[in-house]
Amino acid sequence: MLKSRLALCLVCLFVLAPFANARNPARAYQPVTTPEEWDADIAMRLGEHAYLGGDVPAALAAFQSAASKDPRRAEAHWRASHCLVVLDRIPEALLALERARARAPRDPRILNTLAVVQMKSGNVRSATESARRAVRQAPRVADVWDTLGWAYL
């Protein structure tokens, strides 16, 4: 635990700190190393940084690296699916979401995203069922109700 926190602090200090005062964060992002060299936590953080910086392919590589280093991490599969949707790779996004759902079957974020991707792929019946499951898991979250409404349209 201490070792991973120390590694995260070092990454924040030497990797992310130079970009804190950048005028254009999208242009300031530069990959520091390859995904194979990161542990899962650092890969997740760097994937988030790349995604926010607009480098979706690098974010996808980081999230996939995190998923391969810690296959039980549903969030890595879920975030990789977001990148795949942005890159218009819908069938791969569905597979990533199925892997995420296998690890966290009741996570409303995963179910909600699965419903949206199923709608994009034209599978409205499955999208409606996924949206209903998301509403059952998180009835007070507006996003899941919004997705259910779109599924019915």
Coordinates of N, CA and C in Angstrom, one line a residue:
M1 N 0.8 -1.2 0.0 CA 0.0 0.0 0.0 C 0.9 1.2 0.0
L2 N 1.9 1.3 0.9 CA 2.8 2.4 1.0 C 3.6 2.6 -0.3
K3 N 4.0 1.4 -0.9 CA 4.8 1.5 -2.1 C 4.0 2.0 -3.2
S4 N 2.7 1.7 -3.4 CA 1.9 2.2 -4.5 C 1.6 3.7 -4.3
R5 N 1.3 4.1 -3.0 CA 1.1 5.5 -2.8 C 2.3 6.3 -3.1
L6 N 3.5 5.8 -2.7 CA 4.7 6.5 -3.0 C 4.9 6.6 -4.5
A7 N 4.7 5.6 -5.2 CA 4.8 5.6 -6.7 C 3.8 6.6 -7.3
L8 N 2.6 6.7 -6.8 CA 1.6 7.6 -7.3 C 2.1 9.1 -7.0
C9 N 2.6 9.3 -5.8 CA 3.1 10.6 -5.4 C 4.3 11.0 -6.4
L10 N 5.2 10.1 -6.7 CA 6.3 10.4 -7.6 C 5.8 10.7 -9.0
V11 N 4.8 10.0 -9.4 CA 4.2 10.3 -10.7 C 3.6 11.7 -10.7
C12 N 2.8 12.0 -9.7 CA 2.2 13.3 -9.6 C 3.2 14.4 -9.6
L13 N 4.3 14.2 -8.8 CA 5.3 15.2 -8.7 C 6.1 15.4 -10.0
F14 N 6.5 14.4 -10.6 CA 7.4 14.5 -11.8 C 6.7 14.5 -13.1
V15 N 5.5 13.9 -13.2 CA 4.8 13.7 -14.5 C 3.7 14.8 -14.6
L16 N 2.9 14.9 -13.6 CA 1.7 15.7 -13.8 C 2.0 17.2 -13.4
A17 N 2.9 17.4 -12.4 CA 3.1 18.8 -12.0 C 3.5 19.7 -13.1
P18 N 4.4 19.3 -14.0 CA 4.8 20.3 -15.1 C 3.6 20.7 -15.9
F19 N 2.5 20.0 -15.9 CA 1.4 20.3 -16.8 C 0.3 21.2 -16.0
A20 N 0.5 21.4 -14.7 CA -0.4 22.1 -13.9 C -0.6 23.5 -14.3
N21 N 0.5 24.2 -14.8 CA 0.4 25.5 -15.2 C 0.5 25.7 -16.7
A22 N 0.3 24.7 -17.4 CA 0.3 24.8 -18.9 C -0.9 25.6 -19.4
R23 N -0.7 26.4 -20.4 CA -1.7 27.2 -20.9 C -2.7 26.4 -21.7
N24 N -2.3 25.4 -22.4 CA -3.1 24.5 -23.2 C -2.9 23.1 -22.8
P25 N -3.7 22.5 -21.8 CA -3.4 21.2 -21.3 C -3.4 20.1 -22.4
A26 N -4.2 20.3 -23.5 CA -4.3 19.2 -24.5 C -2.9 19.2 -25.2
R27 N -2.3 20.3 -25.4 CA -1.0 20.3 -26.1 C 0.2 20.0 -25.2
A28 N 0.0 20.2 -23.9 CA 1.0 19.9 -22.9 C 1.2 18.5 -22.6
Y29 N 0.2 17.6 -22.9 CA 0.4 16.2 -22.5 C 1.4 15.5 -23.4
Q30 N 2.3 14.8 -22.8 CA 3.3 14.0 -23.5 C 3.4 12.7 -22.8
P31 N 3.3 11.6 -23.5 CA 3.5 10.3 -22.8 C 4.8 10.2 -22.2
V32 N 4.9 9.7 -21.0 CA 6.1 9.6 -20.3 C 6.9 8.3 -20.5
T33 N 6.1 7.3 -20.6 CA 6.7 5.9 -20.7 C 5.7 5.0 -21.4
T34 N 6.0 3.8 -21.5 CA 5.1 2.9 -22.2 C 4.2 2.2 -21.1
P35 N 2.9 1.8 -21.5 CA 2.0 1.2 -20.6 C 2.5 0.0 -19.9
E36 N 3.4 -0.8 -20.5 CA 3.9 -2.0 -19.9 C 4.7 -1.7 -18.6
E37 N 5.2 -0.5 -18.5 CA 6.1 -0.2 -17.3 C 5.3 0.3 -16.1
W38 N 4.0 0.5 -16.3 CA 3.2 1.1 -15.2 C 2.6 0.0 -14.4
D39 N 2.3 0.2 -13.1 CA 1.5 -0.8 -12.4 C 0.0 -0.3 -12.7
A40 N -0.9 -1.1 -12.2 CA -2.3 -0.8 -12.6 C -2.8 0.6 -12.1
D41 N -2.5 1.0 -10.9 CA -2.9 2.2 -10.3 C -2.4 3.4 -11.1
I42 N -1.1 3.4 -11.4 CA -0.5 4.4 -12.2 C -1.0 4.5 -13.6
A43 N -1.3 3.3 -14.2 CA -1.8 3.2 -15.5 C -3.2 3.9 -15.5
M44 N -4.0 3.6 -14.5 CA -5.3 4.3 -14.4 C -5.2 5.8 -14.4
R45 N -4.3 6.3 -13.5 CA -4.2 7.7 -13.4 C -3.7 8.4 -14.6
L46 N -2.7 7.7 -15.3 CA -2.2 8.3 -16.5 C -3.2 8.2 -17.6
G47 N -4.0 7.1 -17.6 CA -5.1 7.0 -18.6 C -6.1 8.2 -18.4
E48 N -6.4 8.5 -17.2 CA -7.3 9.6 -16.9 C -6.7 10.9 -17.4
H49 N -5.4 11.1 -17.2 CA -4.7 12.3 -17.6 C -4.7 12.4 -19.1
A50 N -4.4 11.3 -19.8 CA -4.4 11.3 -21.3 C -5.8 11.6 -21.8
Y51 N -6.8 11.0 -21.2 CA -8.2 11.2 -21.7 C -8.6 12.6 -21.6
L52 N -8.3 13.2 -20.4 CA -8.6 14.6 -20.2 C -7.8 15.5 -21.1
G53 N -6.6 15.1 -21.5 CA -5.7 15.8 -22.4 C -6.1 15.7 -23.9
G54 N -7.1 14.8 -24.1 CA -7.5 14.6 -25.5 C -6.8 13.5 -26.3
D55 N -5.9 12.8 -25.6 CA -5.1 11.7 -26.3 C -5.8 10.4 -26.0
V56 N -6.9 10.1 -26.7 CA -7.8 9.0 -26.5 C -7.0 7.7 -26.7
P57 N -6.2 7.5 -27.8 CA -5.5 6.3 -28.0 C -4.5 6.0 -26.9
A58 N -3.9 7.0 -26.3 CA -3.0 6.7 -25.2 C -3.8 6.4 -24.0
A59 N -4.9 7.0 -23.8 CA -5.8 6.6 -22.6 C -6.2 5.2 -22.7
L60 N -6.6 4.8 -23.9 CA -7.1 3.4 -24.2 C -5.9 2.4 -23.8
A61 N -4.7 2.7 -24.3 CA -3.6 1.9 -24.0 C -3.4 1.8 -22.5
A62 N -3.5 2.9 -21.8 CA -3.3 2.9 -20.4 C -4.3 2.1 -19.6
F63 N -5.6 2.3 -20.0 CA -6.7 1.5 -19.4 C -6.6 0.0 -19.7
Q64 N -6.2 -0.3 -20.9 CA -6.1 -1.7 -21.2 C -4.9 -2.3 -20.5
S65 N -3.8 -1.5 -20.3 CA -2.7 -2.0 -19.5 C -3.1 -2.3 -18.0
A66 N -3.9 -1.3 -17.5 CA -4.4 -1.5 -16.1 C -5.3 -2.8 -16.0
A67 N -6.1 -3.0 -17.0 CA -7.0 -4.2 -17.0 C -6.2 -5.5 -17.1
S68 N -5.1 -5.4 -17.9 CA -4.3 -6.7 -18.0 C -3.5 -6.9 -16.7
K69 N -3.0 -5.8 -16.1 CA -2.2 -6.0 -14.8 C -3.1 -6.4 -13.7
D70 N -4.4 -5.9 -13.7 CA -5.3 -6.3 -12.6 C -6.7 -6.6 -13.3
P71 N -6.9 -7.8 -13.7 CA -8.1 -8.2 -14.5 C -9.4 -8.0 -13.7
R72 N -9.3 -8.0 -12.4 CA -10.5 -7.9 -11.6 C -11.0 -6.4 -11.5
R73 N -10.2 -5.5 -12.0 CA -10.5 -4.1 -11.9 C -11.6 -3.7 -13.0
A74 N -12.9 -3.7 -12.6 CA -13.9 -3.4 -13.5 C -13.8 -2.0 -14.1
E75 N -13.4 -1.0 -13.3 CA -13.3 0.3 -13.7 C -12.3 0.5 -14.9
A76 N -11.3 -0.3 -15.0 CA -10.3 -0.2 -16.1 C -11.0 -0.7 -17.4
H77 N -11.8 -1.7 -17.3 CA -12.6 -2.2 -18.5 C -13.6 -1.1 -18.9
W78 N -14.3 -0.6 -17.9 CA -15.3 0.4 -18.1 C -14.7 1.7 -18.8
R79 N -13.6 2.2 -18.3 CA -13.0 3.4 -18.9 C -12.4 3.1 -20.3
A80 N -11.9 1.9 -20.5 CA -11.5 1.5 -21.8 C -12.6 1.5 -22.8
S81 N -13.8 1.1 -22.3 CA -15.0 1.1 -23.2 C -15.3 2.5 -23.7
H82 N -15.2 3.5 -22.7 CA -15.4 4.9 -23.1 C -14.5 5.3 -24.3
C83 N -13.2 5.0 -24.1 CA -12.2 5.3 -25.2 C -12.6 4.6 -26.5
L84 N -13.0 3.4 -26.4 CA -13.4 2.7 -27.7 C -14.6 3.3 -28.3
V85 N -15.6 3.8 -27.5 CA -16.7 4.5 -28.1 C -16.3 5.8 -28.8
V86 N -15.4 6.5 -28.2 CA -14.9 7.8 -28.8 C -14.2 7.5 -30.1
L87 N -13.5 6.4 -30.1 CA -12.8 5.9 -31.3 C -13.7 5.2 -32.3
D88 N -15.0 5.2 -32.0 CA -16.0 4.5 -32.9 C -15.7 3.0 -33.1
R89 N -15.3 2.4 -32.1 CA -15.0 0.9 -32.1 C -16.1 0.2 -31.2
I90 N -17.3 0.3 -31.7 CA -18.5 -0.1 -30.8 C -18.4 -1.6 -30.5
P91 N -18.1 -2.5 -31.4 CA -18.1 -3.9 -31.0 C -17.1 -4.2 -29.9
E92 N -15.9 -3.6 -30.0 CA -14.9 -3.8 -28.9 C -15.4 -3.1 -27.6
A93 N -16.1 -2.0 -27.7 CA -16.6 -1.4 -26.5 C -17.6 -2.3 -25.8
L94 N -18.4 -2.9 -26.6 CA -19.4 -3.9 -26.0 C -18.7 -5.0 -25.3
L95 N -17.6 -5.5 -25.9 CA -16.8 -6.6 -25.2 C -16.2 -6.1 -23.9
A96 N -15.6 -4.9 -24.0 CA -15.0 -4.3 -22.7 C -16.1 -4.1 -21.6
L97 N -17.3 -3.7 -22.0 CA -18.3 -3.5 -21.1 C -18.8 -4.9 -20.5
E98 N -18.9 -5.9 -21.3 CA -19.2 -7.2 -20.8 C -18.2 -7.7 -19.8
R99 N -16.9 -7.5 -20.1 CA -15.9 -7.8 -19.1 C -16.1 -7.1 -17.8
A100 N -16.4 -5.8 -17.9 CA -16.6 -5.0 -16.7 C -17.8 -5.4 -16.0
R101 N -18.9 -5.8 -16.7 CA -20.1 -6.2 -16.0 C -19.9 -7.6 -15.3
A102 N -19.0 -8.4 -15.9 CA -18.8 -9.7 -15.3 C -18.0 -9.5 -13.9
R103 N -17.3 -8.4 -13.8 CA -16.6 -8.2 -12.6 C -17.4 -7.4 -11.6
A104 N -18.3 -6.6 -12.1 CA -19.1 -5.7 -11.2 C -20.6 -5.7 -11.8
P105 N -21.3 -6.8 -11.6 CA -22.6 -6.9 -12.3 C -23.7 -5.9 -11.8
R106 N -23.5 -5.3 -10.7 CA -24.5 -4.3 -10.2 C -24.1 -2.9 -10.2
D107 N -23.0 -2.6 -10.9 CA -22.5 -1.2 -10.9 C -23.3 -0.4 -11.9
P108 N -24.1 0.6 -11.4 CA -25.0 1.3 -12.3 C -24.3 2.1 -13.4
R109 N -23.0 2.5 -13.2 CA -22.2 3.2 -14.2 C -22.0 2.3 -15.4
I110 N -21.6 1.1 -15.1 CA -21.4 0.1 -16.2 C -22.6 -0.3 -16.9
L111 N -23.7 -0.5 -16.2 CA -25.0 -0.8 -16.8 C -25.5 0.3 -17.6
N112 N -25.3 1.6 -17.2 CA -25.8 2.7 -17.9 C -25.0 2.9 -19.2
T113 N -23.7 2.7 -19.1 CA -22.8 2.9 -20.3 C -23.1 1.7 -21.3
L114 N -23.4 0.5 -20.7 CA -23.7 -0.6 -21.6 C -25.0 -0.3 -22.4
A115 N -26.0 0.3 -21.7 CA -27.2 0.7 -22.4 C -27.0 1.6 -23.5
V116 N -26.2 2.6 -23.3 CA -25.9 3.6 -24.3 C -25.2 3.0 -25.5
V117 N -24.2 2.1 -25.2 CA -23.5 1.5 -26.3 C -24.4 0.5 -27.1
Q118 N -25.2 -0.2 -26.4 CA -26.2 -1.1 -27.0 C -27.1 -0.3 -27.9
M119 N -27.5 0.9 -27.5 CA -28.4 1.8 -28.3 C -27.6 2.2 -29.6
K120 N -26.3 2.5 -29.4 CA -25.5 2.9 -30.6 C -25.4 1.8 -31.6
S121 N -25.4 0.6 -31.1 CA -25.2 -0.6 -32.0 C -26.5 -1.1 -32.5
G122 N -27.6 -0.4 -32.1 CA -28.9 -0.8 -32.7 C -29.7 -1.8 -31.9
N123 N -29.2 -2.3 -30.8 CA -29.8 -3.3 -30.0 C -30.7 -2.6 -28.9
V124 N -31.9 -2.1 -29.3 CA -32.7 -1.3 -28.4 C -33.3 -2.2 -27.3
R125 N -33.7 -3.4 -27.6 CA -34.2 -4.3 -26.5 C -33.3 -4.5 -25.4
S126 N -32.0 -4.9 -25.7 CA -31.0 -5.1 -24.7 C -30.7 -3.8 -24.0
A127 N -30.7 -2.7 -24.7 CA -30.4 -1.4 -24.1 C -31.4 -1.0 -23.1
T128 N -32.7 -1.3 -23.4 CA -33.8 -1.0 -22.5 C -33.6 -1.8 -21.2
E129 N -33.3 -3.1 -21.4 CA -33.1 -3.9 -20.2 C -31.9 -3.5 -19.3
S130 N -30.8 -3.1 -20.0 CA -29.6 -2.6 -19.2 C -29.9 -1.3 -18.5
A131 N -30.7 -0.5 -19.2 CA -31.1 0.8 -18.5 C -32.0 0.6 -17.3
R132 N -32.9 -0.4 -17.5 CA -33.8 -0.7 -16.4 C -33.0 -1.3 -15.2
R133 N -32.0 -2.1 -15.5 CA -31.1 -2.6 -14.4 C -30.4 -1.5 -13.7
A134 N -29.9 -0.6 -14.5 CA -29.2 0.6 -13.9 C -30.1 1.4 -13.0
V135 N -31.3 1.6 -13.4 CA -32.3 2.4 -12.6 C -32.6 1.6 -11.3
R136 N -32.7 0.3 -11.4 CA -32.9 -0.5 -10.2 C -31.8 -0.4 -9.2
Q137 N -30.5 -0.3 -9.7 CA -29.4 -0.2 -8.8 C -29.2 1.2 -8.3
A138 N -29.6 2.3 -9.1 CA -29.3 3.7 -8.6 C -30.5 4.5 -9.0
P139 N -31.6 4.3 -8.3 CA -32.9 5.0 -8.6 C -32.8 6.5 -8.4
R140 N -31.9 7.0 -7.7 CA -31.8 8.5 -7.5 C -30.8 9.2 -8.3
V141 N -30.2 8.5 -9.3 CA -29.2 9.1 -10.2 C -30.0 9.5 -11.5
A142 N -29.9 10.8 -11.8 CA -30.6 11.3 -13.0 C -30.2 10.7 -14.3
D143 N -28.8 10.4 -14.4 CA -28.3 9.9 -15.7 C -28.9 8.6 -16.1
V144 N -29.1 7.7 -15.1 CA -29.7 6.4 -15.5 C -31.1 6.6 -16.0
W145 N -31.9 7.5 -15.4 CA -33.3 7.7 -15.8 C -33.2 8.4 -17.2
D146 N -32.3 9.2 -17.5 CA -32.2 9.8 -18.8 C -31.9 8.8 -19.9
T147 N -31.0 7.9 -19.6 CA -30.7 6.8 -20.5 C -31.9 5.9 -20.7
L148 N -32.6 5.6 -19.7 CA -33.9 4.8 -19.9 C -34.9 5.5 -20.8
G149 N -35.0 6.8 -20.6 CA -35.9 7.6 -21.4 C -35.5 7.5 -22.9
W150 N -34.2 7.7 -23.2 CA -33.7 7.6 -24.5 C -33.9 6.2 -25.1
A151 N -33.7 5.2 -24.3 CA -33.9 3.8 -24.7 C -35.4 3.6 -25.2
Y152 N -36.3 4.2 -24.5 CA -37.7 4.1 -24.9 C -38.1 4.9 -26.2
L153 N -37.3 5.9 -26.5 CA -37.5 6.6 -27.7 C -37.1 5.8 -28.9

